[in-house]
Coordinates of C-alpha atoms in Angstrom, one line a residue:
M1066 CA -75.2 3.8 -61.4
N1067 CA -75.6 0.7 -59.3
V1068 CA -72.8 -0.9 -61.2
L1069 CA -70.4 2.0 -60.5
L1070 CA -71.4 2.0 -56.8
A1071 CA -70.6 -1.7 -56.6
V1072 CA -67.3 -1.2 -58.2
D1073 CA -66.3 1.6 -55.9
T1074 CA -67.4 -0.5 -52.9
T1075 CA -65.3 -3.4 -54.0
A1076 CA -62.3 -1.2 -54.5
A1077 CA -62.7 0.3 -51.1
V1078 CA -62.9 -3.1 -49.5
A1079 CA -59.8 -4.2 -51.4
A1080 CA -57.9 -1.1 -50.4
G1081 CA -58.9 -1.6 -46.8
V1082 CA -57.8 -5.2 -46.8
A1083 CA -54.4 -4.2 -48.4
I1084 CA -53.9 -1.5 -45.8
G1085 CA -54.8 -3.9 -43.0
L1086 CA -52.3 -6.5 -44.3
I1087 CA -49.5 -3.8 -44.5
V1088 CA -50.2 -2.6 -41.0
A1089 CA -50.3 -6.2 -39.7
A1090 CA -47.0 -6.9 -41.4
A1091 CA -45.4 -3.8 -39.9
V1092 CA -46.6 -4.7 -36.4
F1093 CA -45.2 -8.2 -36.9
G1094 CA -41.9 -6.8 -38.1
I1095 CA -41.6 -4.5 -35.1
V1096 CA -42.4 -7.3 -32.6
L1097 CA -39.9 -9.6 -34.3
L1098 CA -37.2 -6.9 -34.3
A1099 CA -37.9 -6.2 -30.6
C1100 CA -37.4 -9.9 -29.8
I1101 CA -34.1 -10.5 -31.7
L1102 CA -32.4 -7.1 -31.3
P1103 CA -31.2 -7.7 -27.7
A1104 CA -29.7 -11.0 -28.8
I1105 CA -27.9 -9.4 -31.7
R1106 CA -26.6 -6.6 -29.5
N1107 CA -25.4 -9.0 -26.8
K1108 CA -23.6 -11.1 -29.4
A1109 CA -21.9 -8.1 -30.8
E1110 CA -20.8 -6.8 -27.4
K1111 CA -19.5 -10.3 -26.5
T1112 CA -17.5 -10.5 -29.7
E1113 CA -16.1 -7.0 -29.2
A1114 CA -15.1 -7.8 -25.6
E1115 CA -13.3 -11.0 -26.7
E1116 CA -11.4 -9.1 -29.3
T1117 CA -10.4 -6.4 -26.8
A1118 CA -9.4 -8.8 -24.1
G1119 CA -6.6 -10.1 -26.2
N1120 CA -5.0 -6.7 -26.5
E1121 CA -5.5 -5.4 -23.0
E1122 CA -2.6 -5.1 -20.5
P1123 CA -2.7 -7.6 -17.5
E1124 CA -4.6 -6.4 -14.5
V1125 CA -2.7 -5.1 -11.4
E1126 CA -2.8 -8.5 -9.7
E1127 CA -1.3 -10.2 -12.8
R1128 CA 1.4 -7.6 -13.0
V1129 CA 2.2 -8.0 -9.3
T1130 CA 2.5 -11.8 -9.8
V1131 CA 5.1 -11.1 -12.5
A1132 CA 6.9 -8.7 -10.2
E1133 CA 7.0 -11.4 -7.5
A1134 CA 8.7 -13.8 -9.8
E1135 CA 11.4 -11.2 -10.3
A1136 CA 11.6 -10.1 -6.7
C1137 CA 15.1 -11.5 -6.2
T1138 CA 16.7 -10.3 -9.4
E1139 CA 19.3 -7.6 -9.7
G1140 CA 20.7 -5.2 -12.3
Q1141 CA 17.5 -3.3 -12.9
T1142 CA 17.7 -0.5 -15.4
E1143 CA 14.5 1.4 -14.9
E1144 CA 14.3 5.0 -13.7
P1145 CA 14.5 5.3 -9.9
A1146 CA 11.0 6.6 -9.5
A1147 CA 9.5 3.8 -11.6
V1148 CA 11.7 1.1 -9.9
E1149 CA 10.6 2.3 -6.5
A1150 CA 6.9 2.2 -7.5
V1151 CA 7.3 -1.4 -8.7
E1152 CA 9.3 -2.4 -5.6
E1153 CA 6.7 -0.9 -3.3
I1154 CA 4.0 -2.9 -5.1
K1155 CA 6.1 -6.1 -4.6
A1156 CA 6.7 -5.2 -0.9
E1157 CA 3.0 -4.6 -0.2
K1158 CA 2.0 -7.8 -2.1
N1159 CA 4.5 -9.9 -0.3
D1160 CA 3.6 -8.6 3.2
G1161 CA -0.2 -8.3 2.8
G1162 CA -0.9 -11.5 0.8
E1163 CA -1.3 -15.1 1.7
E1164 CA 2.3 -16.0 0.8
A1165 CA 5.7 -14.3 1.1
V1166 CA 8.6 -14.3 -1.3
T1167 CA 11.6 -16.0 0.3
C1168 CA 14.2 -13.3 -0.2
A1169 CA 11.8 -10.5 1.1
V1170 CA 11.1 -12.6 4.2
A1171 CA 14.8 -13.3 4.8
E1172 CA 15.7 -9.7 4.7
E1173 CA 13.1 -8.7 7.2
D1174 CA 13.9 -11.6 9.5
V1175 CA 17.5 -10.4 9.7
E1176 CA 16.4 -6.9 10.7
E1177 CA 14.1 -8.4 13.3
E1178 CA 17.1 -9.5 15.3
E1179 CA 18.0 -5.9 16.3
D1180 CA 17.1 -5.4 20.0
D1181 CA 19.6 -2.9 21.4
V1182 CA 17.2 0.0 21.7
E1183 CA 17.7 2.2 24.8
D1184 CA 14.1 3.1 25.4
N1185 CA 14.1 3.4 29.2
E1186 CA 11.2 1.0 29.4
S1187 CA 10.2 -0.1 32.9
E1188 CA 10.2 -3.8 33.7
E1189 CA 6.4 -3.7 34.4
A1190 CA 5.7 -2.0 31.0
R1191 CA 8.0 -4.5 29.3
V1192 CA 6.3 -7.5 30.8
A1193 CA 2.9 -6.1 29.8
R1194 CA 4.1 -5.4 26.2
L1195 CA 5.7 -8.8 25.7
A1196 CA 2.5 -10.5 27.1
A1197 CA 0.4 -8.6 24.6
I1198 CA 2.8 -9.6 21.7
S1199 CA 2.8 -13.3 22.7
S1200 CA -1.0 -13.5 23.0
A1201 CA -1.6 -15.6 19.9
P1202 CA -1.7 -19.3 18.9
E1203 CA 1.5 -21.1 18.1
L1204 CA 2.5 -21.3 14.5
E1205 CA 3.5 -24.2 12.2
S1206 CA 7.2 -24.3 11.1
N1207 CA 6.3 -22.7 7.7
Q1208 CA 4.1 -20.0 9.1
R1209 CA 4.7 -16.6 10.7
Y1210 CA 2.7 -13.6 11.8
N1211 CA 3.1 -10.7 9.4
R1212 CA 2.7 -7.5 11.5
S1213 CA 1.8 -4.3 9.8
F1214 CA 3.6 -1.0 10.6
A1215 CA 0.6 0.1 12.6
A1216 CA 0.7 -3.2 14.6
R1217 CA 4.5 -2.8 15.2
L1218 CA 3.9 0.7 16.4
I1219 CA 1.0 -0.3 18.7
Q1220 CA 3.2 -3.0 20.3
S1221 CA 6.3 -0.8 20.6
S1222 CA 7.4 0.8 23.9
D1223 CA 6.1 4.2 24.9
T1224 CA 9.5 5.7 24.2
V1225 CA 9.5 4.5 20.6
K1226 CA 6.0 5.9 20.2
E1227 CA 7.3 9.3 21.5
W1228 CA 10.1 9.2 18.9
Y1229 CA 7.7 8.4 16.2
A1230 CA 5.3 11.2 17.1
M1231 CA 8.2 13.7 17.4
I1232 CA 9.5 13.0 13.9
K1233 CA 6.1 12.8 12.3
D1234 CA 5.0 16.1 13.9
A1235 CA 8.1 17.8 12.8
A1236 CA 7.6 16.6 9.2
L1237 CA 3.9 17.5 9.1
S1238 CA 4.6 21.0 10.5
Y1239 CA 5.7 22.0 7.0
K1240 CA 3.1 23.5 4.6
G1241 CA 1.3 21.1 2.2
T1242 CA 2.7 17.9 3.8
R1243 CA 0.5 14.8 4.3
S1244 CA 0.8 11.3 5.6
S1245 CA 0.1 8.1 3.8
S1246 CA 0.0 4.7 5.7
A1247 CA 0.8 1.4 4.0
W1248 CA 1.3 -2.1 5.4
R1249 CA 5.0 -1.9 5.8
Q1250 CA 5.6 1.7 6.5
E1251 CA 4.2 5.2 6.7
K1252 CA 5.2 7.9 4.2
L1253 CA 5.1 11.6 4.5
Y1254 CA 4.8 13.6 1.2
K1255 CA 4.9 17.1 -0.1
G1256 CA 2.8 16.8 -3.2
R1257 CA 4.3 13.8 -5.0
A1258 CA 7.7 14.2 -3.5
L1259 CA 8.5 11.7 -0.8
F1260 CA 9.6 13.6 2.3
V1261 CA 10.1 11.0 5.1
K1262 CA 9.5 7.3 5.3
L1263 CA 9.0 5.5 8.6
A1264 CA 9.3 1.8 9.4
I1265 CA 9.9 -0.4 12.4
R1266 CA 12.3 -3.3 12.5
G1267 CA 12.3 -5.2 15.7
R1268 CA 12.3 -2.5 18.3
T1269 CA 14.1 0.0 16.1
L1270 CA 12.4 2.9 14.5
C1271 CA 13.9 3.3 11.0
V1272 CA 13.6 6.6 9.2
Y1273 CA 14.4 7.1 5.5
F1274 CA 15.3 10.6 4.1
P1275 CA 15.6 12.0 0.5
V1276 CA 19.2 13.1 0.9
N1277 CA 22.5 11.7 -0.2
V1278 CA 24.6 10.1 2.5
G1279 CA 27.6 12.1 1.4
E1280 CA 25.8 15.4 2.3
V1281 CA 25.1 14.4 5.9
K1282 CA 27.8 15.5 8.4
N1283 CA 28.2 14.4 12.0
I1284 CA 25.2 12.0 11.9
E1285 CA 25.7 8.3 11.1
V1286 CA 23.3 7.4 8.3
E1287 CA 23.3 4.3 6.1
D1288 CA 23.4 4.4 2.3
V1289 CA 20.5 2.2 1.0
S1290 CA 20.5 3.6 -2.5
D1291 CA 21.5 0.2 -3.9
K1292 CA 18.0 -1.0 -3.1
P1293 CA 15.5 0.2 -5.7
V1294 CA 12.7 0.4 -3.1
H1295 CA 14.6 3.2 -1.4
A1296 CA 15.6 5.1 -4.5
A1297 CA 13.7 8.2 -3.5
T1298 CA 14.9 8.0 0.2
P1299 CA 18.5 6.6 0.1
A1300 CA 19.5 7.7 3.6
L1301 CA 18.5 5.4 6.4
F1302 CA 18.7 6.5 10.0
R1303 CA 18.0 4.1 12.9
I1304 CA 16.7 5.5 16.1
K1305 CA 17.8 3.6 19.2
K1306 CA 18.2 6.3 21.8
D1307 CA 17.1 9.9 22.6
V1308 CA 20.1 11.5 21.0
H1309 CA 19.2 9.7 17.7
A1310 CA 15.7 11.2 17.9
R1311 CA 17.1 14.7 18.1
Q1312 CA 19.4 14.0 15.2
A1313 CA 16.5 12.7 13.2
L1314 CA 14.9 16.2 13.6
E1315 CA 18.0 17.7 12.1
L1316 CA 17.6 15.3 9.1
V1317 CA 13.9 16.3 8.8
A1318 CA 15.0 20.0 8.6
M1319 CA 17.7 19.1 6.1
S1320 CA 15.3 17.2 3.9
A1321 CA 12.7 20.0 4.1
E1322 CA 15.4 22.5 2.9
R1323 CA 16.4 20.2 0.1
L1324 CA 12.7 20.0 -1.1
G1325 CA 12.1 23.7 -0.6
L1326 CA 9.4 23.3 2.0
E1327 CA 8.0 26.2 4.1
A1328 CA 7.3 26.1 7.8
G1329 CA 3.6 25.9 8.7
K1330 CA 1.4 25.2 11.7
A1331 CA 2.5 22.8 14.5
H1332 CA 1.2 19.3 14.2
V1333 CA 0.4 17.1 17.2
T1334 CA -0.1 13.3 16.8
D1335 CA -2.7 11.6 18.9
K1336 CA -0.7 8.8 20.5
S1337 CA -3.8 7.3 22.0
E1338 CA -4.5 5.8 18.6
Y1339 CA -1.4 3.6 19.2
A1340 CA -2.3 2.3 22.7
L1341 CA -1.0 -1.2 23.4
Q1342 CA -3.2 -4.1 22.1
T1343 CA -2.8 -7.8 22.1
T1344 CA -1.8 -9.7 19.0
E1345 CA -5.2 -11.4 19.0
Q1346 CA -6.9 -7.9 18.9
L1347 CA -4.6 -6.9 16.1
I1348 CA -5.5 -10.0 14.1
E1349 CA -9.2 -9.3 14.5
A1350 CA -8.5 -5.7 13.3
G1351 CA -6.6 -7.0 10.2
L1352 CA -3.4 -5.4 11.3
V1353 CA -1.6 -8.8 11.8
K1354 CA -1.9 -11.6 9.2
L1355 CA -0.9 -15.2 9.1
V1356 CA 1.3 -16.0 6.1
T1357 CA 2.9 -19.1 4.8
V1358 CA 6.6 -18.7 4.0
K1359 CA 7.9 -20.2 0.8
K1360 CA 11.0 -22.5 1.3

């Protein structure tokens, strides 16, 4: 009896030791796995990321750089909408970045020479406006101040601001229209359809419409359809006097009819947002930038 009891006790002890070893091994395995699993996961994710990176399309900034290199090329064959989107990206990059593509700068500089606007500005107002514009440090020969559309509008005469507000209010009085501001211009849309595009060159308010020049009668508009950036708005109308502003309203109505727009509530632009500011103030606000011109 004592012999059997001793055997059972020895077996029990052996079983306990075996179970203890198994449990210890399991715990050790779990701890080891917890330590090396994150390293394995990170290595796998890194490998997958490296493999994916080789197949991804370049980011927007890289694509813009490619577009800049082709900024002066001609004979593009893309669809008008796609071409305009690419050209707008190039235009925004050129104007908002640290450098400017030579051909884009040259085109804008030519338009800056226009100065025959009949805006009935008083001498006192003109002196104050020019003083505000010139309130900035002198530039090096390869530098220039790049003024945004908002900055140009802010430093325009009160008459030009009136024309701008008149056209914008007329366009936004149609149902479902909205405004979208960019560095170079302001665009008015109905859904995704471009309704009116506004820009300022020198002292001239330029308005682009989505109509064919051949359809416009008794109003002198320019055909800019040869420039991909204006594919959706091929008719350019320059406003230099009051009669031009009234004619622009006719073109707004014509464009609205072409797009099938319905009249809505009247819109009133708050012109106090465009009160005159100095160039230094506009630089601080980020509305004027210093750029280096490529030669």
